[in-house]
mmCIF file with all atom_site columns, C-alpha atoms (C1' of nucleotides) in Angstrom:
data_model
loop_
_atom_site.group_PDB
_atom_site.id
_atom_site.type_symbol
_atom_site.label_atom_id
_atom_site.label_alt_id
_atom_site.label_comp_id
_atom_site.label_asym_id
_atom_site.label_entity_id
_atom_site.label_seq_id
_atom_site.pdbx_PDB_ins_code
_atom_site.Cartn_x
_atom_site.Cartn_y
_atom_site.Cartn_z
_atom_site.occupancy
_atom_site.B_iso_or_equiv
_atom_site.pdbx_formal_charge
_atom_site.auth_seq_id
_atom_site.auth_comp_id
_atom_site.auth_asym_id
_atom_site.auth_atom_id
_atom_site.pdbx_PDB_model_num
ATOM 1   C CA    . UNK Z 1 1   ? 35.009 -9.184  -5.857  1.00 95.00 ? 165 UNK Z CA    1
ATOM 2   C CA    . UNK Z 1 2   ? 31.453 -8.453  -4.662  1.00 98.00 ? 166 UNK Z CA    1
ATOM 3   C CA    . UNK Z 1 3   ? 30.277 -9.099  -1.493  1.00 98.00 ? 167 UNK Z CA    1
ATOM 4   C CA    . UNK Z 1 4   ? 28.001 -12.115 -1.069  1.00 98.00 ? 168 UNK Z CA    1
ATOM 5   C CA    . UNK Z 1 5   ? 24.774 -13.067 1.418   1.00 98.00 ? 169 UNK Z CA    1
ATOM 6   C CA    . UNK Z 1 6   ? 27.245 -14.878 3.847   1.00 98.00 ? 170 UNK Z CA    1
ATOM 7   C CA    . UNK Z 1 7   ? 29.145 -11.532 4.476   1.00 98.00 ? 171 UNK Z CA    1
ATOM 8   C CA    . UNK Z 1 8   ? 25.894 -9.598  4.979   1.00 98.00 ? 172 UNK Z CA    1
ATOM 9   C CA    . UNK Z 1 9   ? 24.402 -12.116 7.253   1.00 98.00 ? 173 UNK Z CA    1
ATOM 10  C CA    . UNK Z 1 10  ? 27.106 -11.470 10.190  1.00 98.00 ? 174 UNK Z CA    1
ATOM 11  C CA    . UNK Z 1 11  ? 25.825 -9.959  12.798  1.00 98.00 ? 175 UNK Z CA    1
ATOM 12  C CA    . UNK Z 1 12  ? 25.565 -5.937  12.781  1.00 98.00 ? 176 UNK Z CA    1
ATOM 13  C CA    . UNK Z 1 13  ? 28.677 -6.048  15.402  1.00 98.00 ? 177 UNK Z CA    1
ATOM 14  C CA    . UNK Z 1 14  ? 31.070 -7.994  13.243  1.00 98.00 ? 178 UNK Z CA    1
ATOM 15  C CA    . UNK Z 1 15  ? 29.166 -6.325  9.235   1.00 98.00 ? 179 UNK Z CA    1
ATOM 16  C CA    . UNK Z 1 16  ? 29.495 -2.661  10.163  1.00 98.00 ? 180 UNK Z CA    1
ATOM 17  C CA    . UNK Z 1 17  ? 33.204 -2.817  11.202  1.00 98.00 ? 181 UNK Z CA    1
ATOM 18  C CA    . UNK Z 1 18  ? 34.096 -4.878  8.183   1.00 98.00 ? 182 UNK Z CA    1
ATOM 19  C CA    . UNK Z 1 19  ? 32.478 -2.508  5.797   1.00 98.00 ? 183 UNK Z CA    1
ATOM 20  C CA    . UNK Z 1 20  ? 35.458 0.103   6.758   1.00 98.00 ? 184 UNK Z CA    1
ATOM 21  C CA    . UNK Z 1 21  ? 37.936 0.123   3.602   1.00 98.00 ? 185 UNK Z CA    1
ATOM 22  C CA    . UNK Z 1 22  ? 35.687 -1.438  1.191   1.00 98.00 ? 186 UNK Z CA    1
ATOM 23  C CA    . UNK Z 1 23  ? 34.389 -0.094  -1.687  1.00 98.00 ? 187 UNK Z CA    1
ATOM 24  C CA    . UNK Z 1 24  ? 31.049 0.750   -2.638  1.00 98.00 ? 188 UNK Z CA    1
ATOM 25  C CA    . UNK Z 1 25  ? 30.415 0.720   -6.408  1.00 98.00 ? 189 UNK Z CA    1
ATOM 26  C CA    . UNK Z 1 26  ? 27.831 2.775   -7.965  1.00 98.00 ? 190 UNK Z CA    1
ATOM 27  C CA    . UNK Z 1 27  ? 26.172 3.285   -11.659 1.00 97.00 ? 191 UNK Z CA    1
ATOM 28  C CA    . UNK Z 1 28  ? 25.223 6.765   -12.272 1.00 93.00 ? 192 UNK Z CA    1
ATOM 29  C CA    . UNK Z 1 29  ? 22.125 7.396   -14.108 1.00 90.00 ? 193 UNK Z CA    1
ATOM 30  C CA    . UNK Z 1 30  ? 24.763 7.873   -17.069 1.00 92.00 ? 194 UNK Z CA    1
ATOM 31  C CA    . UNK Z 1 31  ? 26.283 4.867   -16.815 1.00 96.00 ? 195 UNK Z CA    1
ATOM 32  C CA    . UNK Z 1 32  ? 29.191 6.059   -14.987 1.00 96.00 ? 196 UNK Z CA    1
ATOM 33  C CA    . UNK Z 1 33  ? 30.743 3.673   -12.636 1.00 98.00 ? 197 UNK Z CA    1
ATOM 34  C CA    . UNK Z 1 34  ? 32.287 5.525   -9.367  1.00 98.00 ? 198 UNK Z CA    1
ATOM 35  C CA    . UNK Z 1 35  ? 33.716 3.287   -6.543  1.00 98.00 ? 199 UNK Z CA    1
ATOM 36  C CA    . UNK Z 1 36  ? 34.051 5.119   -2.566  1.00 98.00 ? 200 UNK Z CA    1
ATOM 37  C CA    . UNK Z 1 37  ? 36.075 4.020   0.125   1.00 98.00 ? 201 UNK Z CA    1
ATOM 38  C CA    . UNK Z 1 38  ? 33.837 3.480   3.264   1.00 98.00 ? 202 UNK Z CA    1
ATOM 39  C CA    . UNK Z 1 39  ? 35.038 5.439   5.894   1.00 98.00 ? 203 UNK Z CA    1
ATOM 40  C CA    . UNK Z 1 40  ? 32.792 5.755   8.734   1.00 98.00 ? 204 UNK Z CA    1
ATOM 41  C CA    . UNK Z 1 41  ? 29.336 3.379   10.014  1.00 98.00 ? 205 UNK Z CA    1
ATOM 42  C CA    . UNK Z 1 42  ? 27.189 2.539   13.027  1.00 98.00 ? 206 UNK Z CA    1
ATOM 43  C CA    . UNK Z 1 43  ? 25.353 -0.323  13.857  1.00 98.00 ? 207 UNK Z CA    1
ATOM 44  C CA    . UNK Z 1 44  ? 22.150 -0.688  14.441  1.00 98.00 ? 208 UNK Z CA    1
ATOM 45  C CA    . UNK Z 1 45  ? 20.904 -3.937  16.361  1.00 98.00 ? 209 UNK Z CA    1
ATOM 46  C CA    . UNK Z 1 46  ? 17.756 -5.145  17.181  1.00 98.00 ? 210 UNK Z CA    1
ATOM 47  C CA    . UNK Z 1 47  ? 14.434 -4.739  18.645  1.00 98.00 ? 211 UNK Z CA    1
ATOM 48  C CA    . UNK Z 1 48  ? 15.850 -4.008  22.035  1.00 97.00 ? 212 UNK Z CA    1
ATOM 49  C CA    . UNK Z 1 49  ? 18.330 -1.224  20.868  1.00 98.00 ? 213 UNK Z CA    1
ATOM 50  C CA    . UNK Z 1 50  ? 16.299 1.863   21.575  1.00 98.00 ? 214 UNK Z CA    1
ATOM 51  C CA    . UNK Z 1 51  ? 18.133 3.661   18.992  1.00 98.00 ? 215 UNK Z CA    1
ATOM 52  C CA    . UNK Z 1 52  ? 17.044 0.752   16.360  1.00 98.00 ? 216 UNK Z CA    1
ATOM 53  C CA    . UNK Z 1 53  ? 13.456 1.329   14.447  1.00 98.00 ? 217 UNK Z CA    1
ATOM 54  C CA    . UNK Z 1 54  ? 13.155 -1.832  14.633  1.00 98.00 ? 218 UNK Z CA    1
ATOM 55  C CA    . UNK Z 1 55  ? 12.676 -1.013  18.604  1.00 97.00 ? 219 UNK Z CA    1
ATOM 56  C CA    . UNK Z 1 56  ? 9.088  -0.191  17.413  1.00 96.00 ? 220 UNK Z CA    1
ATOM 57  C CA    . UNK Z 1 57  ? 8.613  -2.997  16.300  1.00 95.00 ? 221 UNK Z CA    1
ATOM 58  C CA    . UNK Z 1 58  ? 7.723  -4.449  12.773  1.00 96.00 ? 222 UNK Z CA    1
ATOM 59  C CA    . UNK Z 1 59  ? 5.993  -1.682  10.513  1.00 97.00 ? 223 UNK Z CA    1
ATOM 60  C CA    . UNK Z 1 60  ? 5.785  -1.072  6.822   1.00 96.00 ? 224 UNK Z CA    1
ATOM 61  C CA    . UNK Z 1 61  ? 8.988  0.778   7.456   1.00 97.00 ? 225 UNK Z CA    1
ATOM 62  C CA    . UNK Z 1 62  ? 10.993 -1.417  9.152   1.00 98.00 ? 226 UNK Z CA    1
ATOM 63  C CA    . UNK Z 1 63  ? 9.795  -4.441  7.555   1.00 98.00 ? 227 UNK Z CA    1
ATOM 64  C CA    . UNK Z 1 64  ? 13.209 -4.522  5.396   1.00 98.00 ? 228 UNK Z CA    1
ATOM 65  C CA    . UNK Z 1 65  ? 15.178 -4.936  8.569   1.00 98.00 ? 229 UNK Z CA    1
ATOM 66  C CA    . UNK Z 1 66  ? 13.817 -8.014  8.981   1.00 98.00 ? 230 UNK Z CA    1
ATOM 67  C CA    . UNK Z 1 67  ? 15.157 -9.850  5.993   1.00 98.00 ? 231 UNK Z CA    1
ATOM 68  C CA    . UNK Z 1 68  ? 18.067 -11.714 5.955   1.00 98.00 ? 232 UNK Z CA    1
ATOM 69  C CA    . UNK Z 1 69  ? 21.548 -9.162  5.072   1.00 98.00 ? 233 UNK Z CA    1
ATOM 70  C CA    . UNK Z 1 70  ? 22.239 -7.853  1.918   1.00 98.00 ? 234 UNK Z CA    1
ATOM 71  C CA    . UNK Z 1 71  ? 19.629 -5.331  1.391   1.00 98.00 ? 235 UNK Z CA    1
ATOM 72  C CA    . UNK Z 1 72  ? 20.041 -1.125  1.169   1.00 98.00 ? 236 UNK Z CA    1
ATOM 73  C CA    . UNK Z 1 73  ? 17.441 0.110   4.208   1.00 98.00 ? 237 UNK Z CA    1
ATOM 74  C CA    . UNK Z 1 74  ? 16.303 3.471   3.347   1.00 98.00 ? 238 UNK Z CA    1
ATOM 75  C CA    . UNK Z 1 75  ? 14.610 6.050   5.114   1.00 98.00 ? 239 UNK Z CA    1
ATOM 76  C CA    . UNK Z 1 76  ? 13.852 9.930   5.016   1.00 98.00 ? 240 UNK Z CA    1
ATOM 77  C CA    . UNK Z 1 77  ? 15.146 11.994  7.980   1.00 98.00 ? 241 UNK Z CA    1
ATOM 78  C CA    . UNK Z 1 78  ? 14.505 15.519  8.984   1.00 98.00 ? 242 UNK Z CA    1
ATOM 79  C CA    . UNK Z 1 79  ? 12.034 15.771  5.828   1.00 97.00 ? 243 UNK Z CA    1
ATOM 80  C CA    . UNK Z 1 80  ? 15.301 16.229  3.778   1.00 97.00 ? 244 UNK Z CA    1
ATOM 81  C CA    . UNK Z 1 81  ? 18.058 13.704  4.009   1.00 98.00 ? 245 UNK Z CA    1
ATOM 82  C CA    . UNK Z 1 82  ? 17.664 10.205  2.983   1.00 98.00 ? 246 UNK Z CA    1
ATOM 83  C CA    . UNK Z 1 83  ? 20.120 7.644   5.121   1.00 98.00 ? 247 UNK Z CA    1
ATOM 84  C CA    . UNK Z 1 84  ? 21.790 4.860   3.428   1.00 98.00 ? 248 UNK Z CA    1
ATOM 85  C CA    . UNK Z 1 85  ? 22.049 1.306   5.941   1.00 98.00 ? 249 UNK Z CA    1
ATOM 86  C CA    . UNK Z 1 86  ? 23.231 -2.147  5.012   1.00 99.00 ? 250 UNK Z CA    1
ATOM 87  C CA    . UNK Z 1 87  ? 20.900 -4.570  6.488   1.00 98.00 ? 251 UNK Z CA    1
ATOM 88  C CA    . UNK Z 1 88  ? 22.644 -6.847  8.116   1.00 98.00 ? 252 UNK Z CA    1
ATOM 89  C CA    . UNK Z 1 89  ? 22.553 -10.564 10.018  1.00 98.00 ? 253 UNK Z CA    1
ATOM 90  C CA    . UNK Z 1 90  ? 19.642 -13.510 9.234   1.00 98.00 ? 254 UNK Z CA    1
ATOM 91  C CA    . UNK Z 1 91  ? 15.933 -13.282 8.832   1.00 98.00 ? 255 UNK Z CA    1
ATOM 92  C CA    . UNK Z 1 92  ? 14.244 -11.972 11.683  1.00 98.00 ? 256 UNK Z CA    1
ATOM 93  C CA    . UNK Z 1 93  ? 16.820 -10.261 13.048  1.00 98.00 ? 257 UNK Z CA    1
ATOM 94  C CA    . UNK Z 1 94  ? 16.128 -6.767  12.665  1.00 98.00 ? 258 UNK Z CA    1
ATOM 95  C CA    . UNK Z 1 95  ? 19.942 -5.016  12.079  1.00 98.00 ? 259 UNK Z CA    1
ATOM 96  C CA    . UNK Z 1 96  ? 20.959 -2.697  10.234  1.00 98.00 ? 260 UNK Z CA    1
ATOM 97  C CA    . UNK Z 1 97  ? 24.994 -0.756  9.325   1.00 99.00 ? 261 UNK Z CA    1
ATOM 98  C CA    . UNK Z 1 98  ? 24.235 3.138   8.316   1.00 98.00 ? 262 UNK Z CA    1
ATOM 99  C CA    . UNK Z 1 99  ? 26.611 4.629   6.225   1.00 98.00 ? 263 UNK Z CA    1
ATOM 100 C CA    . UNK Z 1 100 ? 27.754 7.352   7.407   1.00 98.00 ? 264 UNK Z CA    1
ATOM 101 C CA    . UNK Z 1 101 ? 30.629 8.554   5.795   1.00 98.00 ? 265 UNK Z CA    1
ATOM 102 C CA    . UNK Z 1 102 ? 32.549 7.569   2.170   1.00 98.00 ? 266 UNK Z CA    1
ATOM 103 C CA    . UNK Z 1 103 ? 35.639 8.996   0.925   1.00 97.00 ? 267 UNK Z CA    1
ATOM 104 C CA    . UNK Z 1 104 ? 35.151 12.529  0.065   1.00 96.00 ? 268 UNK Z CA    1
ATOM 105 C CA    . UNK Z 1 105 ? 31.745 12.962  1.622   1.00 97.00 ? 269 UNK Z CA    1
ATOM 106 C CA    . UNK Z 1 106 ? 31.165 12.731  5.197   1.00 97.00 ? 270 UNK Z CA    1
ATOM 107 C CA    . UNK Z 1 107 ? 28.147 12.660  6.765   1.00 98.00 ? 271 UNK Z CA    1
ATOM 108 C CA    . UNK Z 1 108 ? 25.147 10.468  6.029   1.00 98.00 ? 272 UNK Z CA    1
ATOM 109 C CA    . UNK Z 1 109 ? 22.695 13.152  4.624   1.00 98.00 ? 273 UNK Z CA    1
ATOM 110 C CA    . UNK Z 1 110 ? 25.716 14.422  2.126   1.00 98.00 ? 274 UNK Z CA    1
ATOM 111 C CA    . UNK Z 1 111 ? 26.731 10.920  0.939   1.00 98.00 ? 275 UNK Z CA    1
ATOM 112 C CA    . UNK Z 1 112 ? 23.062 10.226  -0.341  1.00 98.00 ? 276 UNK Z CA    1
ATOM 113 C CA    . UNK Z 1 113 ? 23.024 13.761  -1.919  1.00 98.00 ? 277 UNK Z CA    1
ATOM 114 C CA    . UNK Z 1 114 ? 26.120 13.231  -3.871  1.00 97.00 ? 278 UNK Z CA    1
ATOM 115 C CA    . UNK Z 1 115 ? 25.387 9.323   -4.678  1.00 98.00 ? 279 UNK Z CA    1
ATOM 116 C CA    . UNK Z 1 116 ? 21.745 10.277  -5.595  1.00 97.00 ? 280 UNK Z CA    1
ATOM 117 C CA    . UNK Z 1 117 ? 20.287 7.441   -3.434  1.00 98.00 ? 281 UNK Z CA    1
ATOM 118 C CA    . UNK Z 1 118 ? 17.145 7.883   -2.360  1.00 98.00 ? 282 UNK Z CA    1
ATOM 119 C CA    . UNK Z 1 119 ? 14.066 5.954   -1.386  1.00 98.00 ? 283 UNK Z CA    1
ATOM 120 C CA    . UNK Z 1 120 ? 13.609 3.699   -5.020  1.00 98.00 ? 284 UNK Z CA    1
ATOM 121 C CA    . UNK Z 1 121 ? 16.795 2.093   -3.483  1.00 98.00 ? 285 UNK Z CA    1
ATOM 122 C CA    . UNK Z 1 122 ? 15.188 0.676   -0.515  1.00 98.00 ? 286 UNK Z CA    1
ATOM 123 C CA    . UNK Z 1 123 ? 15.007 -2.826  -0.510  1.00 98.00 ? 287 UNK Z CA    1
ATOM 124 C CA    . UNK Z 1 124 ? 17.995 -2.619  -3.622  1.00 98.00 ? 288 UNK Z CA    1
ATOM 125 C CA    . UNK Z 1 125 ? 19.946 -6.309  -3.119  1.00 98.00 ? 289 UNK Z CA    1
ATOM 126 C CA    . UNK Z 1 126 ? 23.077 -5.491  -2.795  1.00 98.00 ? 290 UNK Z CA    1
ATOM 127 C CA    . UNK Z 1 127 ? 24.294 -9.139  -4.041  1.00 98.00 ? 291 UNK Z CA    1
ATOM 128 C CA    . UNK Z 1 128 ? 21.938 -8.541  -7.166  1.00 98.00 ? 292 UNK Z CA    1
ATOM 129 C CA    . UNK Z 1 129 ? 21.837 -5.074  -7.914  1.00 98.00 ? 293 UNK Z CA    1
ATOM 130 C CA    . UNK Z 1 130 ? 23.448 -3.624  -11.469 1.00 97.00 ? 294 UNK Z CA    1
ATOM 131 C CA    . UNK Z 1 131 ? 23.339 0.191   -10.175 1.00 98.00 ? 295 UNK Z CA    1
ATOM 132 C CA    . UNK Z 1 132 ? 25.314 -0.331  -6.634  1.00 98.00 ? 296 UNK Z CA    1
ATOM 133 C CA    . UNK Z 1 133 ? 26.920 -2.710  -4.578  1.00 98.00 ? 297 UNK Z CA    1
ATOM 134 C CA    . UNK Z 1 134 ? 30.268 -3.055  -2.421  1.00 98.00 ? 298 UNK Z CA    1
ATOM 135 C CA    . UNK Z 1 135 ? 33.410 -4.967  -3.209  1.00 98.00 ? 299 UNK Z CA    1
ATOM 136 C CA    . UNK Z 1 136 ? 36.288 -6.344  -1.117  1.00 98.00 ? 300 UNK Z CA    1
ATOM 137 C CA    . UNK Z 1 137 ? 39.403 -3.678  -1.199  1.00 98.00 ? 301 UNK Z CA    1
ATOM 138 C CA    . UNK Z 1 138 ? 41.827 -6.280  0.554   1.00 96.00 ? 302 UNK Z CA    1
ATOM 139 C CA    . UNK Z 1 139 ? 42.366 -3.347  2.903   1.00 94.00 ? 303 UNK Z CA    1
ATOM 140 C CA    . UNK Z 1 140 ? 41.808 -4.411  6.768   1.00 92.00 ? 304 UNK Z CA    1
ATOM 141 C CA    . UNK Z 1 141 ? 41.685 -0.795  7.924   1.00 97.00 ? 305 UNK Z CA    1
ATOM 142 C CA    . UNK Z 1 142 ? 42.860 0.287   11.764  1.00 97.00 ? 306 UNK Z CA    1
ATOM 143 C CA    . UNK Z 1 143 ? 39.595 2.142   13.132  1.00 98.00 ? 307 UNK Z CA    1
ATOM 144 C CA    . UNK Z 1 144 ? 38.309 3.565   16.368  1.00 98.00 ? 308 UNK Z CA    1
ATOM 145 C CA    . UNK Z 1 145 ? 34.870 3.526   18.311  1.00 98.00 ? 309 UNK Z CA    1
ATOM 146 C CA    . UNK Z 1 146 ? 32.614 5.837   19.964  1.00 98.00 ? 310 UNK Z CA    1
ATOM 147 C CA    . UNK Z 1 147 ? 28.813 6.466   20.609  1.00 98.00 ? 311 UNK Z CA    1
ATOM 148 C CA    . UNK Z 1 148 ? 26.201 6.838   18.140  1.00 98.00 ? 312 UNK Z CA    1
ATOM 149 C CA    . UNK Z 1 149 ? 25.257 9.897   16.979  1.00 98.00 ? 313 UNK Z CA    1
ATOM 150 C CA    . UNK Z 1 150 ? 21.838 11.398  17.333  1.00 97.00 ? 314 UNK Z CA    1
ATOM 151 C CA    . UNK Z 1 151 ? 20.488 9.088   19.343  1.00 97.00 ? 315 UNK Z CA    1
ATOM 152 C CA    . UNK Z 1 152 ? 20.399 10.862  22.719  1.00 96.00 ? 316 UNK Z CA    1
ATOM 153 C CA    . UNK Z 1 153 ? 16.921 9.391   23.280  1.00 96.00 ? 317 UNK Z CA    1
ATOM 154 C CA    . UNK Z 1 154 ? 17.570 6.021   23.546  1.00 97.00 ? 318 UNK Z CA    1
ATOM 155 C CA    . UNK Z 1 155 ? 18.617 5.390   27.094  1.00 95.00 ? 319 UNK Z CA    1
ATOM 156 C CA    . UNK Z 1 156 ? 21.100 3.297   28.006  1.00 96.00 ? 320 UNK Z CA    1
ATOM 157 C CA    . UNK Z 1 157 ? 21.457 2.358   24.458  1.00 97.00 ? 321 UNK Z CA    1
ATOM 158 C CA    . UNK Z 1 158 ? 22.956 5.771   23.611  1.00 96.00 ? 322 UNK Z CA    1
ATOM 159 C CA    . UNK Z 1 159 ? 26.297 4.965   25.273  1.00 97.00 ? 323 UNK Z CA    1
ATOM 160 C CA    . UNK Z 1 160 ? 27.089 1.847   23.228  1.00 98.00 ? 324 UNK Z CA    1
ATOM 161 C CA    . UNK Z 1 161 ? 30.186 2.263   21.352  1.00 98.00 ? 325 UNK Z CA    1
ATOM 162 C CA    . UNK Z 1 162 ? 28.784 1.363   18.137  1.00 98.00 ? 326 UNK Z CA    1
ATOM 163 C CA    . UNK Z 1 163 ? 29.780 3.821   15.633  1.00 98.00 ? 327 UNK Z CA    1
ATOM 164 C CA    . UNK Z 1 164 ? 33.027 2.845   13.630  1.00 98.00 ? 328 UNK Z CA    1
ATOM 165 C CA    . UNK Z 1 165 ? 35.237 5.137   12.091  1.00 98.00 ? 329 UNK Z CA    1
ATOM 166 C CA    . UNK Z 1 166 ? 38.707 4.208   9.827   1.00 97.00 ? 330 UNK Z CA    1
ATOM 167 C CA    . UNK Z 1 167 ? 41.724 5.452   11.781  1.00 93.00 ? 331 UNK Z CA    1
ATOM 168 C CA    . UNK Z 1 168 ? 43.309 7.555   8.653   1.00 76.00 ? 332 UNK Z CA    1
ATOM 169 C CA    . UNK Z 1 169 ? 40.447 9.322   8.152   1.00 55.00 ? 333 UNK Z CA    1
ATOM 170 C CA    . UNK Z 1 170 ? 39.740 10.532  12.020  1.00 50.00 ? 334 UNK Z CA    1
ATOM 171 C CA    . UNK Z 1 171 ? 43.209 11.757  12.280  1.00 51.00 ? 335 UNK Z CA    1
ATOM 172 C CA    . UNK Z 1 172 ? 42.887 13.521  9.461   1.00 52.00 ? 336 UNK Z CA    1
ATOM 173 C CA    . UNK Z 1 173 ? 39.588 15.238  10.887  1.00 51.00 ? 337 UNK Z CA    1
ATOM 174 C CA    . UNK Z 1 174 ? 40.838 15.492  14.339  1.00 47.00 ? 338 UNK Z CA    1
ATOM 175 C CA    . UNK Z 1 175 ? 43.577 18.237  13.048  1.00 44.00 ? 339 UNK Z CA    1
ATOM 176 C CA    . UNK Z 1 176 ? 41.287 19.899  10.656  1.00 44.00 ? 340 UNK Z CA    1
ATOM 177 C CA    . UNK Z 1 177 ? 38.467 20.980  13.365  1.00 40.00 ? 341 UNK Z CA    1
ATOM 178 C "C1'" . DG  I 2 1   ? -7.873 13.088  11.676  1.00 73.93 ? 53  DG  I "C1'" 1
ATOM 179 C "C1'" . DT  I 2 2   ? -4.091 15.464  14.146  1.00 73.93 ? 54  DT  I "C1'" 1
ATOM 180 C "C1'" . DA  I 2 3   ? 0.250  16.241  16.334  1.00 73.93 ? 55  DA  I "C1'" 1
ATOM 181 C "C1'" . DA  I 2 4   ? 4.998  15.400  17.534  1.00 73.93 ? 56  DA  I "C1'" 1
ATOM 182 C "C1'" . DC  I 2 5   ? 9.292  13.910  16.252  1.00 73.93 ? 57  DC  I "C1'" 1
ATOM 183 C "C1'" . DG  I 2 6   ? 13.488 12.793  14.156  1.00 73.93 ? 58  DG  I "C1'" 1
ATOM 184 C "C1'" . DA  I 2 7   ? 20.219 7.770   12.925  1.00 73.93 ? 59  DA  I "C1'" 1
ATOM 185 C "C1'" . DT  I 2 8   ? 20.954 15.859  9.483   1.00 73.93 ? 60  DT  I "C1'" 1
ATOM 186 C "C1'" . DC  I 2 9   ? 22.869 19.821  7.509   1.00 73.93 ? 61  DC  I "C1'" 1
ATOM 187 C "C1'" . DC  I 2 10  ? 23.365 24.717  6.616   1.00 73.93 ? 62  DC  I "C1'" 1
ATOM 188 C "C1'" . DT  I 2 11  ? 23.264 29.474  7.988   1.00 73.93 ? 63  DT  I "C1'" 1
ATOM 189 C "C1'" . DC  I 2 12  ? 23.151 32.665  10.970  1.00 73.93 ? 64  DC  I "C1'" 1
ATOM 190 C "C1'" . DA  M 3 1   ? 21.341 28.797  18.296  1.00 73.93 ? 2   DA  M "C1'" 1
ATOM 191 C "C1'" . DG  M 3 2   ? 17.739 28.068  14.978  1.00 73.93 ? 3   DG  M "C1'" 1
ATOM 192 C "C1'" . DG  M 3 3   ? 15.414 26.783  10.689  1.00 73.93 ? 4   DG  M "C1'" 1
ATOM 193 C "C1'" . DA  M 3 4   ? 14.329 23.764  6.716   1.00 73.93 ? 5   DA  M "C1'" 1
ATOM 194 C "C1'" . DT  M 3 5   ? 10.862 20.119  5.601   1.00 73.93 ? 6   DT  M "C1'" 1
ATOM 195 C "C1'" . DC  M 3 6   ? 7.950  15.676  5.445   1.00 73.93 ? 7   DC  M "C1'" 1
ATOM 196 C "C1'" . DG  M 3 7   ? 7.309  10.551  6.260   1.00 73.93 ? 8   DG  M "C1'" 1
ATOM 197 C "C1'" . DT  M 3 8   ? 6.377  7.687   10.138  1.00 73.93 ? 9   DT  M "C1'" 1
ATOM 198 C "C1'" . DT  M 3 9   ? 4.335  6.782   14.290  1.00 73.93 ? 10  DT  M "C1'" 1
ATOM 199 C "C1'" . DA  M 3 10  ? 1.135  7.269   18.170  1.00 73.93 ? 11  DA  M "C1'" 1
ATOM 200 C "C1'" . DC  M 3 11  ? -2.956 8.590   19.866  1.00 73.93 ? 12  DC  M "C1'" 1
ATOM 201 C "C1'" . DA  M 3 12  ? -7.779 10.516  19.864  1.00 73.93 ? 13  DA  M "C1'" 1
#
DNA sequence: GTAACGATCCTC
DNA sequence: AGGATCGTTACA
């Protein structure tokens, strides 16, 4: 069952958590339909998170953020990667969940390569959209916290424990590295 | 205009 | 530890 407006418009604390163990559905260009296990996000919350764009403010960039939950933000990093986030909470509140790991890709930059997302999805409705959206699993995953990642800039904002990672899965990394 | 900087990943 | 690579932002 897919995901509707109501779900997207919690706020980024309560969305990005709750995205754990669902499933995101995708169309490949082929019409292949693929469905991931989310495995990993952070949240992203407001114009006074330093670590938020939206702490600069509203731009043609960030403009997305501002809408009410539901839509893909999309962005280019590093001049390479391009970073999938689930905007999240109600109009004007600039929020956003990045996606930052699925089920057999982890890491933000990876899962974009391997889903082929890139920027013609930003602004993509996930309540609307026939080439990707996300779906209730019925699993209500155990998961841990910790800081954000890459965000060393940001100040007192860096510490917040706002990344989210499924329990199974960070075992599983913990004895592999 | 011009310059600096990334919510990353891969290869030394 | 360092490089790839380019859109966004800030500032002149």
């Amino acid at each position: 069952m897919r995901f509707g407006y109501e779900f997207y418009g919690n706020d980024v604390l309560t969305l990005a958590p709750s995205l754990l163990g669902q499933y995101l559905v995708c169309v490949s260009p082929e019409n292949n339909v693929t469905r991931y296990i989310i495995t990993e996000t952070e949240a992203y919350r407001g114009e006074e998170d330093l670590a938020c764009h939206a702490s600069k403010g509203r731009t043609q960039r960030t403009e997305i953020m501002y809408n009410r939950g539901g839509n893909l933000y999309i962005y280019l990093i590093y001049g390479m990667y391009w970073m999938m986030n689930v905007v999240a909470g109600n109009k004007n509140e600039p929020q956003a969940a990045l996606i930052r790991g699925i089920e057999g890709f982890d890491g933000p930059g990876k899962l974009t390569r391997a889903l082929g997302i890139d920027k013609s999805f930003n602004g993509e409705d996930l309540v609307k959209s026939d080439r990707i959206w996300i779906t209730e699993s019925g699993m209500n995953p155990d998961y841990i916290t910790t800081p954000r990642i890459g965000i060393g800039y940001a100040g007192e904002w860096k510490d917040k424990p706002w990344r989210y990672l499924m329990k199974s899965i960070t075992v599983a990394t913990l004895h592999a590295t």
